Coordinates of C-alpha atoms in Angstrom, one line a residue:
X838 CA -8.3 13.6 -22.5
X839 CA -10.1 13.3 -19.5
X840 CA -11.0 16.7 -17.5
X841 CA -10.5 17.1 -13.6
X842 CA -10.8 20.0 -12.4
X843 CA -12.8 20.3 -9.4
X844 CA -12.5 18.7 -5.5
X845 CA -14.9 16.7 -3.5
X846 CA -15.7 19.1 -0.7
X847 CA -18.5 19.3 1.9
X848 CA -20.5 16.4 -0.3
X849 CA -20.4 18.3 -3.7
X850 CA -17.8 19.0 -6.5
X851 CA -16.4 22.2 -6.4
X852 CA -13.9 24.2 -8.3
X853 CA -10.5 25.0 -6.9
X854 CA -9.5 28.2 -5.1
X855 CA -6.7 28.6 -7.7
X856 CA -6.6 26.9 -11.2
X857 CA -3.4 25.1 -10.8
X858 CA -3.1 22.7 -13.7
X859 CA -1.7 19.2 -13.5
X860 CA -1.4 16.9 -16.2
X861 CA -1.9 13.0 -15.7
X862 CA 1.1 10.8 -17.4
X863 CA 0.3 7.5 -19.1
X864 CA 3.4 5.3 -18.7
X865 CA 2.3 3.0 -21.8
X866 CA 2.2 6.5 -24.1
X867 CA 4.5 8.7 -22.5
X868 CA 1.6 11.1 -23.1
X869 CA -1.0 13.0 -21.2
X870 CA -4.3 11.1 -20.5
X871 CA -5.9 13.4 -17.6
X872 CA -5.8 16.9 -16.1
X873 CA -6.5 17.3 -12.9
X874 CA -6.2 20.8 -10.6
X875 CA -4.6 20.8 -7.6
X876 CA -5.3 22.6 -4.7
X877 CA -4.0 25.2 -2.8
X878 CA -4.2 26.1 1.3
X879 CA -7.9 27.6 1.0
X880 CA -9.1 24.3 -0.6
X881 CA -7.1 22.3 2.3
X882 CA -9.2 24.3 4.8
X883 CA -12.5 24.3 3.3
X884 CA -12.1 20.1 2.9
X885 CA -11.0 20.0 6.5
X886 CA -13.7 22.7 7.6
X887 CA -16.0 20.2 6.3
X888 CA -15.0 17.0 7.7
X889 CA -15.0 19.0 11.3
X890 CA -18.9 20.4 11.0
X891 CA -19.6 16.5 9.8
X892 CA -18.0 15.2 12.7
X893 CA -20.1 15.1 15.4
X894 CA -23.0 14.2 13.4
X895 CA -21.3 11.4 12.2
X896 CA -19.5 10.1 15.0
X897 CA -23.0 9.6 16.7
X898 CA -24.5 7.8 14.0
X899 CA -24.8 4.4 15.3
X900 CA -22.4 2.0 14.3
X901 CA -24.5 -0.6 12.2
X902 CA -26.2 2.5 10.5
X903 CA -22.3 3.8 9.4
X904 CA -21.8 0.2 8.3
X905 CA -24.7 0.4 6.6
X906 CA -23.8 3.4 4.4
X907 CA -20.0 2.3 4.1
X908 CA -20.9 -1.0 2.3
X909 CA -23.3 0.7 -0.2
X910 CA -19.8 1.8 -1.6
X911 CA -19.6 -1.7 -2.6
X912 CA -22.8 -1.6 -4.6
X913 CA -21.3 1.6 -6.7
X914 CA -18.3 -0.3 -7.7
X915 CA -19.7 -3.4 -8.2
X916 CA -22.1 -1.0 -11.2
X917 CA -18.3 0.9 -12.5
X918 CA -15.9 -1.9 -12.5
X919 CA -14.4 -1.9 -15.8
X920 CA -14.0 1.7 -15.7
X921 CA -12.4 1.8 -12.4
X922 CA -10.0 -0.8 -13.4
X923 CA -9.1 1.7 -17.0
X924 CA -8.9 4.2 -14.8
X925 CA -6.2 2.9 -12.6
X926 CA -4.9 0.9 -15.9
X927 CA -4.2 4.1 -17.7
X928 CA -2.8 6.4 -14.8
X929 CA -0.3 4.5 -13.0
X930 CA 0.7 1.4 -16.0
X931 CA -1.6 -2.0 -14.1
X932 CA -2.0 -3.9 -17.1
X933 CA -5.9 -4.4 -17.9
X934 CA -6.6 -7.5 -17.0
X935 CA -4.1 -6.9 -13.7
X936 CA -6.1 -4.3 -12.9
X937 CA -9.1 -6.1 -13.0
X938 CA -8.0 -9.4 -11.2
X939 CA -6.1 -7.7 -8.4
X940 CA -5.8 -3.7 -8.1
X941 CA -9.8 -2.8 -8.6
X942 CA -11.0 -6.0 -6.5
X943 CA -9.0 -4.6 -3.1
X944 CA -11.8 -2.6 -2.7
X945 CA -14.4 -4.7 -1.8
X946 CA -11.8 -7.1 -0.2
X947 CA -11.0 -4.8 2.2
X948 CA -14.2 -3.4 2.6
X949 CA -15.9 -6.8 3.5
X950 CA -13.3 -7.5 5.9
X951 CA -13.7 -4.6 7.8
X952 CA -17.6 -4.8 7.7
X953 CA -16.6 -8.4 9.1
X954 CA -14.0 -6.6 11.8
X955 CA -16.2 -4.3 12.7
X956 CA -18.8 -6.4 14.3
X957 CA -16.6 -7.2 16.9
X958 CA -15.8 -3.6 18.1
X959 CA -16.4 -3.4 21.6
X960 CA -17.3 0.2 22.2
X961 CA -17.8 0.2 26.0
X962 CA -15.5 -2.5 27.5
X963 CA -15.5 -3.8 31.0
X964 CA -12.2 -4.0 32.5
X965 CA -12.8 -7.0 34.4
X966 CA -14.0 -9.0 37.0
X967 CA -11.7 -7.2 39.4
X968 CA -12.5 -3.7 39.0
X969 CA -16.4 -3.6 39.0
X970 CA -17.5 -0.3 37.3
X971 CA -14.6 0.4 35.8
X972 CA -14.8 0.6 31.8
X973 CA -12.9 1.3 28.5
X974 CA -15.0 3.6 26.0
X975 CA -13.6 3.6 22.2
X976 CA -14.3 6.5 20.6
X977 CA -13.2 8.0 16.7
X978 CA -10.6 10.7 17.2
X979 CA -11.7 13.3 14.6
X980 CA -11.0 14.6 11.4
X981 CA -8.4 12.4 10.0
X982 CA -5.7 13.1 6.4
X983 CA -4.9 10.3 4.3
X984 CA -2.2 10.7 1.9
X985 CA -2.1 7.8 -0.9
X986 CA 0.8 6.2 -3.5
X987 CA 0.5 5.5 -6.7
X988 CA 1.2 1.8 -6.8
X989 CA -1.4 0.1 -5.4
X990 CA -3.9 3.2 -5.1
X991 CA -7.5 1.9 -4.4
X992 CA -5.5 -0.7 -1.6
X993 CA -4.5 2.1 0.5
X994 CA -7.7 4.4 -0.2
X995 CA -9.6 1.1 1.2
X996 CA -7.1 0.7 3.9
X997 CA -7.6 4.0 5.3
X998 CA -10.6 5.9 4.3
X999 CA -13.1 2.7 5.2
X1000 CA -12.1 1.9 8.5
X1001 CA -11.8 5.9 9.4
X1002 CA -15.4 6.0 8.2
X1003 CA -16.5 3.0 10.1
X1004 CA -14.8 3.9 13.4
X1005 CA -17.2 7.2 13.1
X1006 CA -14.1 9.9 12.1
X1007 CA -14.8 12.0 9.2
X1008 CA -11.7 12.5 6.7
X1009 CA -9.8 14.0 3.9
X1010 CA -7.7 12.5 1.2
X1011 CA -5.1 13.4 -0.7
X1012 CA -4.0 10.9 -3.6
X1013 CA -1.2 10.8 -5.2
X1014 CA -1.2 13.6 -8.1
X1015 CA 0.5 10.4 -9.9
X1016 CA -3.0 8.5 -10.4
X1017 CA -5.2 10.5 -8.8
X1018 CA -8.6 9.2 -11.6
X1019 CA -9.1 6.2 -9.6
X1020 CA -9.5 8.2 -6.3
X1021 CA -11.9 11.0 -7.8
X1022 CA -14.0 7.7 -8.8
X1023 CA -14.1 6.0 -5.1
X1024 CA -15.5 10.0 -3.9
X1025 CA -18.2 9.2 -6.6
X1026 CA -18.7 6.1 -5.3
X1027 CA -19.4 7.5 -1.7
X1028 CA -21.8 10.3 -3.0
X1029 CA -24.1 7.6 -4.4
X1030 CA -24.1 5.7 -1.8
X1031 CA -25.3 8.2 0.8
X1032 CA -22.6 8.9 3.1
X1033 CA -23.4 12.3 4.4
X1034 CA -21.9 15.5 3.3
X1035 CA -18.4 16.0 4.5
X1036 CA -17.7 12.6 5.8
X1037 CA -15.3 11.9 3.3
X1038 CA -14.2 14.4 1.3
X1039 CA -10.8 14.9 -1.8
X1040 CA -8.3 17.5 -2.6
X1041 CA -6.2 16.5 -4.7
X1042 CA -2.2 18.3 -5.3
X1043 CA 1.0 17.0 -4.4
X1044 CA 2.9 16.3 -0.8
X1045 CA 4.6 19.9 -0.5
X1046 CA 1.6 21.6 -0.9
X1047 CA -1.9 19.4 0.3
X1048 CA 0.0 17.2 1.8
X1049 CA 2.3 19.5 4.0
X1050 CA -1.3 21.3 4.4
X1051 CA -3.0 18.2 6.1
X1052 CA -0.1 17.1 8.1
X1053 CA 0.6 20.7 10.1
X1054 CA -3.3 21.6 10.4
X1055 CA -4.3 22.4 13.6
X1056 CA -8.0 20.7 13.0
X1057 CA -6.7 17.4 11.8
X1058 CA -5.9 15.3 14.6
X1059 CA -4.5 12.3 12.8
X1060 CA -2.4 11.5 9.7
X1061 CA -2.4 8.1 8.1
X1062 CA 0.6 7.7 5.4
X1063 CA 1.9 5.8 2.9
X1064 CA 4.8 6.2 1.0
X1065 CA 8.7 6.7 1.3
X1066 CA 10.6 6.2 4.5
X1067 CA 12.2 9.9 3.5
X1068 CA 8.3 11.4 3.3
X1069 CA 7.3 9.2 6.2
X1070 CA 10.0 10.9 8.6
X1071 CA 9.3 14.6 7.4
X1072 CA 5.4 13.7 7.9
X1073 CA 6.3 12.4 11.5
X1074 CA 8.3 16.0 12.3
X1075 CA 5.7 17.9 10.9
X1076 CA 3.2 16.5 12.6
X1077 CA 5.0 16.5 15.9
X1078 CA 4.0 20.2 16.3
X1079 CA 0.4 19.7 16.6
X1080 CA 1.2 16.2 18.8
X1081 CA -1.1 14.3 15.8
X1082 CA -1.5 10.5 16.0
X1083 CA 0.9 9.4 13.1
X1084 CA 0.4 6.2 11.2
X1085 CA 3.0 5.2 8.5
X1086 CA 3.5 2.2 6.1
X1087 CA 6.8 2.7 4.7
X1088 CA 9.3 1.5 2.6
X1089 CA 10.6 -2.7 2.8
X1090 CA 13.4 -4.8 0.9
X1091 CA 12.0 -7.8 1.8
X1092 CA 14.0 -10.8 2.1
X1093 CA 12.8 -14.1 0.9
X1094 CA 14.4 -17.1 2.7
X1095 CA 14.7 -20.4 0.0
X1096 CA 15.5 -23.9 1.4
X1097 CA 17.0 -26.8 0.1
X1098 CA 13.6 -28.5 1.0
X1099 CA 11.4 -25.5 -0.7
X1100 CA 8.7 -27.3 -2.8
X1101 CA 9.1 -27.5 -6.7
X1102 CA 7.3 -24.1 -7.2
X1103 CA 8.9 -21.8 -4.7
X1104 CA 11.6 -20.6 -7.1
X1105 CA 9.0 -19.4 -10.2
X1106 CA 6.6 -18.3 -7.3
X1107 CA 9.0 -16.2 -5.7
X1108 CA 10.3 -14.9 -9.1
X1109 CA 6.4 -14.1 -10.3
X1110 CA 5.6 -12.7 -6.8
X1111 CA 8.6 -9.9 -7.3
X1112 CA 8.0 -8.9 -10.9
X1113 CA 4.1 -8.3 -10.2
X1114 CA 3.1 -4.9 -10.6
X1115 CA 6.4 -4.7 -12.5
X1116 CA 8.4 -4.4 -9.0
X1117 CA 6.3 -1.4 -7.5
X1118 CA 5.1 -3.1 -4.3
X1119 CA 6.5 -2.0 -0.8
X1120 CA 6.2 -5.7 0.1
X1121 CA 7.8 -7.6 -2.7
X1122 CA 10.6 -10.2 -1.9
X1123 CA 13.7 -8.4 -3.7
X1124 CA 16.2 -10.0 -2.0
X1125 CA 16.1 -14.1 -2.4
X1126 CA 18.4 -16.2 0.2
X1127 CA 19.4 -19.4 -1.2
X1128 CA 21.1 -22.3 0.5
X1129 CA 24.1 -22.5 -1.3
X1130 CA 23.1 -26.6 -2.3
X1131 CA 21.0 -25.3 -4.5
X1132 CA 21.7 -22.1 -5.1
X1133 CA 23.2 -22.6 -9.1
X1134 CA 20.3 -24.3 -9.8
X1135 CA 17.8 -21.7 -8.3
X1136 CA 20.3 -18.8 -10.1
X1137 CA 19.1 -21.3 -13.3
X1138 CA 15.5 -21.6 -12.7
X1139 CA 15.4 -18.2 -11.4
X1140 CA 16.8 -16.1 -14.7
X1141 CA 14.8 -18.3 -17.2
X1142 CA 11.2 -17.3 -15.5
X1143 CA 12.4 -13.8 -15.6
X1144 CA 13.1 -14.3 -19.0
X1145 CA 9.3 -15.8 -19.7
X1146 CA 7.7 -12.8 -18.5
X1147 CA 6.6 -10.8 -20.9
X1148 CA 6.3 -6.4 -20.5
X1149 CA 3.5 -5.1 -22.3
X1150 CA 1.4 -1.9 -22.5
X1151 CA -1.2 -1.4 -19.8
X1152 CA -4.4 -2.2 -21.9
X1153 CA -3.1 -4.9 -23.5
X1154 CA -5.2 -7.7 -22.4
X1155 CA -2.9 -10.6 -21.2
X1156 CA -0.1 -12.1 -18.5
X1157 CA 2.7 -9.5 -18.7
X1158 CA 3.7 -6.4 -16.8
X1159 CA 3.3 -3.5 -18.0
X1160 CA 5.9 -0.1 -17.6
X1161 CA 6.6 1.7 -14.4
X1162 CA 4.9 5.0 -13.0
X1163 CA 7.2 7.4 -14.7
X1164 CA 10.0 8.9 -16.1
X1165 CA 11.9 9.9 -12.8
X1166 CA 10.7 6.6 -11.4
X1167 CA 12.2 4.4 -14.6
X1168 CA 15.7 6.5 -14.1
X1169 CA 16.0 5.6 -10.7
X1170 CA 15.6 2.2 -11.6
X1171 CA 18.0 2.3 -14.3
X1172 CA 20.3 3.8 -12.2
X1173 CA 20.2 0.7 -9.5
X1174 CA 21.1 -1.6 -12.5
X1175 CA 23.5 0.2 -13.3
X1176 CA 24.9 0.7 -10.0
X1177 CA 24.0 -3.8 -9.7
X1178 CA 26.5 -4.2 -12.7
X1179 CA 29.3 -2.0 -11.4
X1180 CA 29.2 -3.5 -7.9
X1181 CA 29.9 -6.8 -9.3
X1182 CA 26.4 -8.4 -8.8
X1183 CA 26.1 -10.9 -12.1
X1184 CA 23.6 -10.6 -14.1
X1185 CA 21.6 -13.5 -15.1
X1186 CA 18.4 -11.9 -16.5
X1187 CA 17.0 -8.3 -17.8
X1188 CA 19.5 -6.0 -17.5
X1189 CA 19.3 -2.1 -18.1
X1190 CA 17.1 -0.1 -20.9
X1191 CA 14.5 -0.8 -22.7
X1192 CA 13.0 -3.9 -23.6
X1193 CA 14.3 -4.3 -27.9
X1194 CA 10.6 -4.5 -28.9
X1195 CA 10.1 -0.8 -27.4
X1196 CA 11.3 2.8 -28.0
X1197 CA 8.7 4.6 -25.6
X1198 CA 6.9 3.8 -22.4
X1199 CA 8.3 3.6 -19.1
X1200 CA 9.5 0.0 -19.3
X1201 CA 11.8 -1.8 -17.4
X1202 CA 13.8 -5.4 -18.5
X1203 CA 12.9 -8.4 -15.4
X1204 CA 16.1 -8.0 -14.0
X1205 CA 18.2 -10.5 -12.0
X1206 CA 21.6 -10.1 -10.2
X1207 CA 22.9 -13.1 -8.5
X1208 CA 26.2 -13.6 -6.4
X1209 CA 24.8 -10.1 -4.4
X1210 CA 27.1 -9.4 -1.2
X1211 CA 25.4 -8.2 2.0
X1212 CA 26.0 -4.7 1.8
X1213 CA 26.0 -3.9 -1.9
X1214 CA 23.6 -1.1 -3.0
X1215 CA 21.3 -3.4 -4.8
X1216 CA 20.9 -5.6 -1.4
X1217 CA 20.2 -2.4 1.0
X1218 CA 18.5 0.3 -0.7
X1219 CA 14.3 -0.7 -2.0
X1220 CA 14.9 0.0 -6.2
X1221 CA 10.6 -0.5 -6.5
X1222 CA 11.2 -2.0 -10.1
X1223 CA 11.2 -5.2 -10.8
X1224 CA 15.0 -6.0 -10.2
X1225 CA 15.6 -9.1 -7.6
X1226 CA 19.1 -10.1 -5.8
X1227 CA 19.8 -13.2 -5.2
X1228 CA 22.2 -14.0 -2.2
X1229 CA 23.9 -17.6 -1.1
X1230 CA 24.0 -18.7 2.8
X1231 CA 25.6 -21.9 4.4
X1232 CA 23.3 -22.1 7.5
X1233 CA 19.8 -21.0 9.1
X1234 CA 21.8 -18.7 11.3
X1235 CA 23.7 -16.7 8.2
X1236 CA 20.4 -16.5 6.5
X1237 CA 18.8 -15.3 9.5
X1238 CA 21.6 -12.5 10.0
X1239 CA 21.4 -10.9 6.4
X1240 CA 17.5 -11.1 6.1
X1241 CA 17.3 -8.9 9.4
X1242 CA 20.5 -6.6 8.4
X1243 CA 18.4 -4.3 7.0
X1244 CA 16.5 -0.5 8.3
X1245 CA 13.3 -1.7 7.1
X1246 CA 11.1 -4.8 8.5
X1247 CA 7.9 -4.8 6.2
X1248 CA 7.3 -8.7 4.8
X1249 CA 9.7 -11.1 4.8
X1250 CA 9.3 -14.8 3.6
X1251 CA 10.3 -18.2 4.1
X1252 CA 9.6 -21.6 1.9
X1253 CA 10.8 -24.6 3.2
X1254 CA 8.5 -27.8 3.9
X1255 CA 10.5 -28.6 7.3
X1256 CA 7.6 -27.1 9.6
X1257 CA 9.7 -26.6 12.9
X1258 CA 12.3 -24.6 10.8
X1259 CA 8.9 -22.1 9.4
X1260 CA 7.7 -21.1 12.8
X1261 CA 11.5 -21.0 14.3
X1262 CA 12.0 -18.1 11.6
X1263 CA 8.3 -16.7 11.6
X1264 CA 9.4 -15.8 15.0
X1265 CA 13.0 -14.7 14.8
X1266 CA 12.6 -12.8 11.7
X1267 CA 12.4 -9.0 12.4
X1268 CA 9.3 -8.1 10.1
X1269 CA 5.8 -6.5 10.4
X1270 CA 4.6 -10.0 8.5
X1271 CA 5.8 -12.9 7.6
X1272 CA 4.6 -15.2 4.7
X1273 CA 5.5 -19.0 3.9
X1274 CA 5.5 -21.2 1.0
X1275 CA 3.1 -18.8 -0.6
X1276 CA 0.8 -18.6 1.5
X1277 CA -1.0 -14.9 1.8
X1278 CA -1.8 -13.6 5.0
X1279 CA -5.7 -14.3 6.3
X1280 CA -8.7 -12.3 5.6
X1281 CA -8.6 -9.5 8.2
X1282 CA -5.1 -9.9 9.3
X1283 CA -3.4 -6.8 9.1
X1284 CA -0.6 -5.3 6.6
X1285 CA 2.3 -3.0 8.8
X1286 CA 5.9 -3.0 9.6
X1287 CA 8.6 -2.1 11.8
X1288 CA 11.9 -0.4 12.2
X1289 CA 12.0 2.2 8.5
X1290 CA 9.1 0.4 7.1
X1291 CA 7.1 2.0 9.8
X1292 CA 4.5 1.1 12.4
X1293 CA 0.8 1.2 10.9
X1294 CA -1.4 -1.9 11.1
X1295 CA -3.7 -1.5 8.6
X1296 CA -6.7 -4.2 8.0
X1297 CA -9.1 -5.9 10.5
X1298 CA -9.8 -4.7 14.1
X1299 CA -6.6 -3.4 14.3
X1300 CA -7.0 -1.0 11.0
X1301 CA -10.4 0.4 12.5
X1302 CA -8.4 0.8 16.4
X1303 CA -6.5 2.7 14.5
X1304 CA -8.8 5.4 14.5
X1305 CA -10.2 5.3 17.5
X1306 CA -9.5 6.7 21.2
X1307 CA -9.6 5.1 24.4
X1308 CA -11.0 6.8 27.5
X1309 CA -10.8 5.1 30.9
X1310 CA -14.3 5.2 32.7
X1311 CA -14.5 4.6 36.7
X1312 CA -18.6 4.0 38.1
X1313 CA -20.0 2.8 34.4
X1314 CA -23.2 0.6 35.4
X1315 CA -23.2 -1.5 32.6
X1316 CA -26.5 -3.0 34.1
X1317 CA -28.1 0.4 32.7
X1318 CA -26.2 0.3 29.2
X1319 CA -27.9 -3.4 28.7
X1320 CA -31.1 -2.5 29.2

């Protein structure tokens, strides 16, 4: 049982102001494999009290000496790998070698693309030829909360807490009290590598509490999010008190747009791409348009790779998935199937329970529905299991018309090898990001929606922009700042 009791506070561990225990569910065992405390409103200050005195020492460190510091994270992951990857194994259900390949590794990912980003920050910018003197001055807008999920953790840690650090604002983070080991590891990681006292700094507890704490404090001045639509709005109301900067990546129920031309693999790709992470990614391609010329034979293809993949507990070593978060989260899911079958949606693969070979662990059956109608729950609401719907359309234009019918806009994707018809729909479709024939978006492109799925553009420049603030400068003699 590991022990966590204590916060990462003004660039030491402390204990918290209240000994509030939480105990850390293993999905695989059903069983507790951490506890952690979480905090109360006098360990919410004290963290942000911190990041405020580290501010402006920190925001006028130079930039390449920030960058300097940030990427010596890199080298204290690089030394705690396999543990970081158990860590994140055992809290939240990645299986091992999952964990290893794809959760752990965002970390430097990110991090090297923002280090890349960075470079081309601009921090004084003339306006142009046509106003001499007059300048642009980026500048990092404070103390900043980040509030983390549980599904991809370490992403969204990297997606936030680096480029807040890089664009000179100091922060606080609050994981998710769901897998929360992985987090306490990256504030580690920072100690060693000498980022200053209160630059970054952790408090963990849960979204009523440190979360609600972060979003209404009067010292914070901006609130990066990810998570629900339904937390997302309440974080947006909160926060509109204080007139905070707001930046959420939300829900999605993406749809996946499948051609009569689509190469060989885009059935099986598009299948593998849902179940990853056994369903629990904002981004994955739930719902799957097929032209109807093909659409029995994609049903086909479709339900027998579902039926290949195997479910398996987390530290198994191996190509399976492994069980969801937890309990609540495997009811909800078994609820959706359930709610799939009565709606008239036909099931082709999985189906609800679990798998025969199991009696605990939060697992959940690859599921398939096909013949799903526009409107059915399965089709609008995001399940975040790995349960697909599979829809028929006559033309480009129907297609088009369900894949946009929807609140949320996070990825949606196309596969098709007619070129004109991919950047025709790259355009049209109403999404923060748009992928084709299975191709991933570049390095330092950024991941954000629109519409419920929210507005936050997170990677690259435009991750670091998020955290800074523009001031308009008249008289600025560059001719001075050169020398």
């Amino acid at each position: 049982m590991i022990e966590k009791r204590e916060f990462y506070i003004g660039g030491a561990w402390v204990p918290p102001s209240v000994a509030r225990d939480h105990a850390v569910i293993n999905p695989t065992t059903e069983e507790p494999c951490a506890v952690i405390s979480l905090g109360d409103k006098a360990d919410t200050d004290a963290a942000v009290a911190a990041a405020k005195a580290a501010f402006p020492r920190w925001a006028a460190t130079p930039p390449k000496e920030r960058a300097g510091l940030v990427a010596g994270i890199l080298v204290q992951y690089e030394k705690r790998l396999q543990e970081f990857a158990e860590a994140i194994s055992m809290e939240m259900g990645a299986p091992i070698d999952f964990a290893l390949a794809e959760q752990a590794p965002c970390l430097p990912w990110h991090t090297t693309n923002f280090l890349k980003a960075f470079e081309e920050i601009e921090w004084v910018r003339p306006l142009g030829d046509h106003a001499p003197g007059a300048a642009v001055a980026m500048e990092p807008i404070g103390v900043v909360g980040l509030i983390t999920p549980w599904n991809w953790p370490v992403n969204q840690i990297a997606l936030k807490a680096i480029p807040a650090m890089l664009a000179g604002c100091t922060c606080v983070l609050k994981p998710s009290e769901e897998a929360p080991l992985n987090a306490m590891l990256f504030a580690e990681f920072c100690h060693d590598a000498g980022i200053p006292a209160g630059v970054f700094n952790l408090v963990n507890g849960d979204g009523a509490g440190v979360g609600s704490q972060l979003t209404t404090h009067p010292d914070v001045e901006a609130i990066s999010f990810t998570g629900s639509t339904r937390a997302g709005i309440a974080i947006s109301k909160a926060a509109a008190d204080s007139l905070k900067r707001v930046m959420l990546e939300l829900g999605g129920k993406g749809a996946n747009l499948v051609f009569a031309d689509a190469d060989d693999k885009a059935i099986e790709r598009s299948v593998r791409r849902m179940m990853e992470n056994s369903g629990q990614s904002c981004n994955a391609p739930s719902r799957m348009l097929v032209e109807r010329s093909i659409y029995e034979d994609a049903v086909e293809k479709a339900a027998a790779v579902a039926n290949s993949i195997k479910v398996g507990p987390a530290g198994n070593p191996g190509d399976h998935i492994g069980p969801v978060v937890n309990k609540s989260q495997w009811e909800k899911i078994q609820g959706y199937i359930h709610k799939g079958i009565e709606e008239g949606g036909r099931l082709v693969a999985g189906g609800p329970g679990l798998p025969e070979e199991f009696n605990r662990g939060f697992y959940v059956k690859p599921t398939i529905f096909a013949d799903v109608k526009p409107g059915m729950t399965i089709e609008k609401e995001e399940i975040f299991g790995p349960v697909m719907a599979m829809i028929p359309f006559d033309s480009e234009e129907e297609a088009l018309t369900i894949a946009n019918d929807t609140v949320y806009g996070l990825t949606n994707y196309v596969q098709t090898t007619d070129a004109e018809r991919a950047n025709r729909l790259s355009l049209k479709l109403k999404a923060g990001m748009i992928e084709m024939n299975g191709k991933s978006r570049g390095a330092g492109s950024f991941f954000g929606g629109v519409k419920q799925s929210g507005r936050a553009r997170e990677g690259g420049v435009w991750g670091i922009e998020e955290f800074l603030e523009s001031k308009a400068i008249s008289g600025y003699d560059f001719s001075i700042a050169a020398e």
